[in-house]
């Protein structure tokens, strides 16, 4: 059997079951080999009954010592019971709802029972133990790998398939890491690591193998980031010397900049004057006024005769930035253009012409900004907004387009320090830690289903007062198509019932860009009272008259995401209200309480981290990096620093990764990092 063989040819799988494996992302033998168990269950220890301790989970080898009793309990549950003996002592075994177990027991002989032994005063008892006859050695007496499963495909199916593959494999997977490296770090060779993960003989062996693969993941992750970073280092930037003119720009704004904005603008201005490219991350809570900070830098560049690019993650947001920047820059005599993937050929030709000739100084867009046919005259400043939506690679591409450009990355999502060090080791960070004055905190409430009528009445009341509202749809974790469908259905329902006298529109990711744009324009213009939306509304949208937000299933969202959503309101002079429908237990309640009590994005994300634990929080995919399957960024920190040292050494010796020994690493980096998919997340 070869690695590239289709999984359906593995003995015992076949055509129909292959479909279930496909659901887990397993298509080939190779995929199966790298489908790693999440954890192990140690069923290797076997004890005589005399040595059992109350509450311990172990194997006991024993014979039947009584008849098999089966009956129905008062609440109609089938109970099967027997007494077994290991020759010295007796133990009781009981099963609920498993009448077929009697057939297994009737066969007689020695059994292995695996389960939790509970002391009942006279006997030990095991409830629903895993039971195996003498001839079976599949489920007891050893360490079992625990895989993520899917409906119709259980642990045993996966284990059997894996064992079959291991016994009939004629080809070894290639080890990415050079032998010199694995030796130096005392790492197990790849194939034995895989074997130890799927068929571990001990917990230590499993952990050692896990570390081997975790090391590899962290190594590739960092090598990829360093590799991209080194590409960037080859550039030098155009210094923008006239930054003093930003003071004039600030003077003409309709508001006074906050001290935090001033400080950050000064930090940026200092960078702009240098030939070393600026590489700065601006973190600032929603509503802290990041756009104007970026615009200040764009102004300096324009005054010096250079172009600036601003890339936004969604069409809606790009449109909005375009409008705001155009309003700012048109009176100053600078032309602003928009480049997205949804323009007519004529519009596109015109925009691309202005980008190439340099007629446009302020260029806003989605990732269409980095399409191959877009050329710029003299871009000196490249800004990405809400950076976590973009891949590392896209940022680099944008920087390449703006050959020699200063880069500014803006985000509202605070990133834990450890993660930011890995991702942005060479990035300078500025924080806007102050909101513009006069913002009223958003009053936030967590309510239960029983209050629905009251909540909707409140929304109606606000609409009567002339305000507008967002209603965020229930979150479902299915495909985008299903999300859109449910949003539409939900919107229809609201339109027909409580909000039949209001103008209601539905916004979701499946709408055409032009439709979405139209809806947002209508909402901005006040033609729509209620915008029913999926989380596409999450970033950046700014409609000051919208002062109410209702969020369905709030317990399913991350707190930072709720905070982002909530940031869509509270942008005007009206009091704002966020009402979250949330169900769930104690943790859910505590999380909602944090939302109701705090409006500080950084504090909220810290608390969320505490409550949910680092595992979930460190979702690095949202930072545009390949997903880690084995390594855990919160517990494998030491491994991470080992991998980091190894990467530095490797790239020092072979910066282009051109030696044959490093060929596979290079290929892996290319496949993990350099494939930019449509929606802007790395494959
Ligand atoms: P974010 O940081 O979330 O991107 P924005 O840049 O969209 O925030 O700013 C939010 C709103 O606050 C905008 O309407 C903007 O014009 C306004 N704003 C920004 N800075 C100030 C300020 N110093 N004083 C008053 N309003 C401001
Ligand atoms: Mg913004």
mmCIF file of C-alpha atoms in Angstrom, residues 331-521:
data_model
loop_
_atom_site.group_PDB
_atom_site.id
_atom_site.type_symbol
_atom_site.label_atom_id
_atom_site.label_comp_id
_atom_site.label_asym_id
_atom_site.label_seq_id
_atom_site.Cartn_x
_atom_site.Cartn_y
_atom_site.Cartn_z
ATOM 1 C CA UNK A 331 -11.126 69.264 0.006
ATOM 2 C CA UNK A 332 -7.347 68.970 0.351
ATOM 3 C CA UNK A 333 -7.007 68.326 -3.351
ATOM 4 C CA UNK A 334 -6.064 64.640 -3.204
ATOM 5 C CA UNK A 335 -7.982 62.049 -5.157
ATOM 6 C CA UNK A 336 -9.170 58.895 -3.412
ATOM 7 C CA UNK A 337 -10.033 55.724 -5.341
ATOM 8 C CA UNK A 338 -11.533 52.365 -4.488
ATOM 9 C CA UNK A 339 -10.368 49.032 -5.890
ATOM 10 C CA UNK A 340 -12.396 45.918 -5.156
ATOM 11 C CA UNK A 341 -13.184 42.663 -6.911
ATOM 12 C CA UNK A 342 -16.648 43.885 -7.807
ATOM 13 C CA UNK A 343 -16.299 46.690 -10.274
ATOM 14 C CA UNK A 344 -17.426 46.978 -13.859
ATOM 15 C CA UNK A 345 -14.662 46.665 -16.419
ATOM 16 C CA UNK A 346 -14.848 50.371 -17.135
ATOM 17 C CA UNK A 347 -14.689 51.334 -13.454
ATOM 18 C CA UNK A 348 -11.784 49.038 -12.957
ATOM 19 C CA UNK A 349 -9.899 50.378 -15.952
ATOM 20 C CA UNK A 350 -10.335 53.896 -14.710
ATOM 21 C CA UNK A 351 -9.219 53.091 -11.159
ATOM 22 C CA UNK A 352 -6.223 51.064 -12.294
ATOM 23 C CA UNK A 353 -5.206 53.895 -14.590
ATOM 24 C CA UNK A 354 -5.228 56.366 -11.731
ATOM 25 C CA UNK A 355 -3.284 53.981 -9.516
ATOM 26 C CA UNK A 356 -0.621 53.478 -12.138
ATOM 27 C CA UNK A 357 -0.304 57.096 -13.241
ATOM 28 C CA UNK A 358 -0.164 58.368 -9.683
ATOM 29 C CA UNK A 359 -3.228 60.579 -10.184
ATOM 30 C CA UNK A 360 -4.781 58.940 -7.122
ATOM 31 C CA UNK A 361 -2.846 59.399 -3.920
ATOM 32 C CA UNK A 362 -5.230 57.611 -1.569
ATOM 33 C CA UNK A 363 -6.087 54.089 -2.659
ATOM 34 C CA UNK A 364 -8.535 51.997 -0.693
ATOM 35 C CA UNK A 365 -9.604 48.430 -1.372
ATOM 36 C CA UNK A 366 -10.063 44.832 -0.429
ATOM 37 C CA UNK A 367 -7.449 42.204 -1.217
ATOM 38 C CA UNK A 368 -8.122 43.168 -4.836
ATOM 39 C CA UNK A 369 -5.387 45.720 -4.130
ATOM 40 C CA UNK A 370 -2.861 42.939 -4.493
ATOM 41 C CA UNK A 371 -4.202 41.477 -7.734
ATOM 42 C CA UNK A 372 -1.512 41.005 -10.272
ATOM 43 C CA UNK A 373 -2.767 43.567 -12.781
ATOM 44 C CA UNK A 374 -2.879 46.424 -10.283
ATOM 45 C CA UNK A 375 0.185 48.664 -10.521
ATOM 46 C CA UNK A 376 1.102 51.684 -8.475
ATOM 47 C CA UNK A 377 3.259 54.657 -9.276
ATOM 48 C CA UNK A 378 5.006 55.372 -6.013
ATOM 49 C CA UNK A 379 3.342 53.808 -2.971
ATOM 50 C CA UNK A 380 5.216 54.825 0.154
ATOM 51 C CA UNK A 381 2.757 53.727 2.810
ATOM 52 C CA UNK A 382 0.761 50.536 3.089
ATOM 53 C CA UNK A 383 -1.926 50.152 5.733
ATOM 54 C CA UNK A 384 -3.956 47.073 6.547
ATOM 55 C CA UNK A 385 -7.015 47.491 8.705
ATOM 56 C CA UNK A 386 -8.309 44.809 11.074
ATOM 57 C CA UNK A 387 -5.185 42.875 10.335
ATOM 58 C CA UNK A 388 -6.159 39.544 11.851
ATOM 59 C CA UNK A 389 -8.458 38.912 8.934
ATOM 60 C CA UNK A 390 -5.551 38.798 6.547
ATOM 61 C CA UNK A 391 -2.926 36.199 6.051
ATOM 62 C CA UNK A 392 0.690 36.922 6.758
ATOM 63 C CA UNK A 393 1.328 36.271 3.126
ATOM 64 C CA UNK A 394 -1.177 38.847 1.962
ATOM 65 C CA UNK A 395 0.429 41.474 4.083
ATOM 66 C CA UNK A 396 3.748 40.622 2.525
ATOM 67 C CA UNK A 397 2.310 40.722 -0.968
ATOM 68 C CA UNK A 398 0.909 44.124 -0.264
ATOM 69 C CA UNK A 399 4.282 45.254 0.981
ATOM 70 C CA UNK A 400 5.888 43.876 -2.155
ATOM 71 C CA UNK A 401 3.475 45.812 -4.313
ATOM 72 C CA UNK A 402 4.429 48.865 -2.399
ATOM 73 C CA UNK A 403 8.089 48.106 -2.954
ATOM 74 C CA UNK A 404 9.939 49.999 -0.288
ATOM 75 C CA UNK A 405 6.800 51.014 1.554
ATOM 76 C CA UNK A 406 6.276 51.703 5.205
ATOM 77 C CA UNK A 407 3.689 49.394 6.675
ATOM 78 C CA UNK A 408 1.090 50.036 9.303
ATOM 79 C CA UNK A 409 -1.203 47.352 10.622
ATOM 80 C CA UNK A 410 -4.295 48.263 12.613
ATOM 81 C CA UNK A 411 -6.269 45.976 14.834
ATOM 82 C CA UNK A 412 -8.915 46.102 17.519
ATOM 83 C CA UNK A 413 -8.168 42.583 18.693
ATOM 84 C CA UNK A 414 -5.661 42.563 21.481
ATOM 85 C CA UNK A 415 -3.168 39.798 20.965
ATOM 86 C CA UNK A 416 -1.668 37.956 23.922
ATOM 87 C CA UNK A 417 1.935 38.957 24.345
ATOM 88 C CA UNK A 418 3.439 35.514 23.767
ATOM 89 C CA UNK A 419 1.598 35.129 20.515
ATOM 90 C CA UNK A 420 2.490 38.596 19.333
ATOM 91 C CA UNK A 421 6.141 37.838 19.908
ATOM 92 C CA UNK A 422 5.962 34.864 17.611
ATOM 93 C CA UNK A 423 3.864 36.528 14.998
ATOM 94 C CA UNK A 424 5.353 39.951 15.098
ATOM 95 C CA UNK A 425 8.766 39.516 16.625
ATOM 96 C CA UNK A 426 10.033 42.451 14.619
ATOM 97 C CA UNK A 427 6.948 44.596 14.797
ATOM 98 C CA UNK A 428 6.724 47.794 16.822
ATOM 99 C CA UNK A 429 3.492 48.197 18.714
ATOM 100 C CA UNK A 430 1.528 51.370 19.436
ATOM 101 C CA UNK A 431 -1.554 51.351 21.601
ATOM 102 C CA UNK A 432 -4.452 53.816 21.468
ATOM 103 C CA UNK A 433 -5.632 53.363 25.026
ATOM 104 C CA UNK A 434 -8.191 56.131 25.212
ATOM 105 C CA UNK A 435 -11.584 56.709 23.618
ATOM 106 C CA UNK A 436 -12.657 60.074 22.202
ATOM 107 C CA UNK A 437 -14.435 62.129 24.857
ATOM 108 C CA UNK A 438 -18.181 62.202 25.226
ATOM 109 C CA UNK A 439 -18.716 58.556 24.349
ATOM 110 C CA UNK A 440 -21.464 57.167 26.446
ATOM 111 C CA UNK A 441 -20.751 53.625 27.534
ATOM 112 C CA UNK A 442 -22.994 51.112 25.817
ATOM 113 C CA UNK A 443 -25.526 49.833 28.294
ATOM 114 C CA UNK A 444 -25.331 46.080 27.983
ATOM 115 C CA UNK A 445 -27.829 43.523 29.256
ATOM 116 C CA UNK A 446 -27.938 39.769 29.240
ATOM 117 C CA UNK A 447 -31.491 38.433 29.058
ATOM 118 C CA UNK A 448 -33.326 35.139 28.771
ATOM 119 C CA UNK A 449 -35.905 34.014 26.257
ATOM 120 C CA UNK A 450 -38.714 34.988 28.629
ATOM 121 C CA UNK A 451 -37.916 38.666 28.108
ATOM 122 C CA UNK A 452 -38.160 38.530 24.332
ATOM 123 C CA UNK A 453 -41.354 40.527 24.054
ATOM 124 C CA UNK A 454 -40.017 43.217 26.339
ATOM 125 C CA UNK A 455 -36.799 43.425 24.327
ATOM 126 C CA UNK A 456 -38.567 43.722 20.992
ATOM 127 C CA UNK A 457 -40.933 46.330 22.421
ATOM 128 C CA UNK A 458 -37.880 48.300 23.488
ATOM 129 C CA UNK A 459 -36.421 48.074 19.983
ATOM 130 C CA UNK A 460 -39.737 49.293 18.524
ATOM 131 C CA UNK A 461 -39.761 52.171 20.949
ATOM 132 C CA UNK A 462 -36.254 53.259 19.923
ATOM 133 C CA UNK A 463 -37.205 53.059 16.264
ATOM 134 C CA UNK A 464 -40.183 55.266 17.003
ATOM 135 C CA UNK A 465 -37.741 57.730 18.532
ATOM 136 C CA UNK A 466 -35.906 57.772 15.210
ATOM 137 C CA UNK A 467 -33.054 55.391 15.989
ATOM 138 C CA UNK A 468 -31.975 52.289 14.061
ATOM 139 C CA UNK A 469 -31.138 48.790 15.270
ATOM 140 C CA UNK A 470 -28.980 45.784 14.478
ATOM 141 C CA UNK A 471 -30.190 42.288 15.185
ATOM 142 C CA UNK A 472 -27.400 39.727 15.047
ATOM 143 C CA UNK A 473 -28.628 36.318 13.912
ATOM 144 C CA UNK A 474 -28.239 33.090 15.803
ATOM 145 C CA UNK A 475 -24.770 31.706 15.273
ATOM 146 C CA UNK A 476 -24.639 28.399 13.494
ATOM 147 C CA UNK A 477 -21.420 26.637 12.819
ATOM 148 C CA UNK A 478 -22.253 25.329 9.419
ATOM 149 C CA UNK A 479 -21.377 26.383 5.947
ATOM 150 C CA UNK A 480 -21.674 29.970 4.866
ATOM 151 C CA UNK A 481 -24.609 28.982 2.670
ATOM 152 C CA UNK A 482 -26.530 27.661 5.688
ATOM 153 C CA UNK A 483 -25.686 30.725 7.714
ATOM 154 C CA UNK A 484 -27.070 32.900 4.931
ATOM 155 C CA UNK A 485 -30.176 30.766 4.627
ATOM 156 C CA UNK A 486 -30.930 30.914 8.307
ATOM 157 C CA UNK A 487 -30.334 34.670 8.354
ATOM 158 C CA UNK A 488 -32.819 35.127 5.542
ATOM 159 C CA UNK A 489 -35.414 32.935 7.261
ATOM 160 C CA UNK A 490 -34.900 34.680 10.535
ATOM 161 C CA UNK A 491 -35.210 38.092 8.900
ATOM 162 C CA UNK A 492 -38.414 37.027 7.150
ATOM 163 C CA UNK A 493 -39.862 35.868 10.414
ATOM 164 C CA UNK A 494 -39.154 39.185 12.099
ATOM 165 C CA UNK A 495 -40.462 41.120 9.115
ATOM 166 C CA UNK A 496 -43.759 39.273 9.244
ATOM 167 C CA UNK A 497 -44.276 39.474 12.977
ATOM 168 C CA UNK A 498 -43.092 42.035 15.523
ATOM 169 C CA UNK A 499 -41.409 44.345 13.054
ATOM 170 C CA UNK A 500 -44.053 44.291 10.331
ATOM 171 C CA UNK A 501 -44.387 48.063 10.451
ATOM 172 C CA UNK A 502 -40.649 48.682 10.174
ATOM 173 C CA UNK A 503 -38.306 48.530 7.266
ATOM 174 C CA UNK A 504 -36.143 45.450 7.763
ATOM 175 C CA UNK A 505 -33.193 44.277 5.650
ATOM 176 C CA UNK A 506 -31.036 41.182 5.899
ATOM 177 C CA UNK A 507 -27.276 41.263 5.455
ATOM 178 C CA UNK A 508 -25.145 38.151 5.038
ATOM 179 C CA UNK A 509 -21.982 36.984 3.352
ATOM 180 C CA UNK A 510 -23.723 35.326 0.433
ATOM 181 C CA UNK A 511 -25.184 38.506 -0.988
ATOM 182 C CA UNK A 512 -23.563 40.044 -4.024
ATOM 183 C CA UNK A 513 -21.159 42.830 -3.159
ATOM 184 C CA UNK A 514 -23.356 45.353 -4.915
ATOM 185 C CA UNK A 515 -26.401 44.228 -2.923
ATOM 186 C CA UNK A 516 -24.467 44.428 0.290
ATOM 187 C CA UNK A 517 -23.226 47.864 -0.584
ATOM 188 C CA UNK A 518 -26.752 49.005 -1.389
ATOM 189 C CA UNK A 519 -28.063 47.716 1.929
ATOM 190 C CA UNK A 520 -25.302 49.454 3.856
ATOM 191 C CA UNK A 521 -25.917 52.686 1.995
#
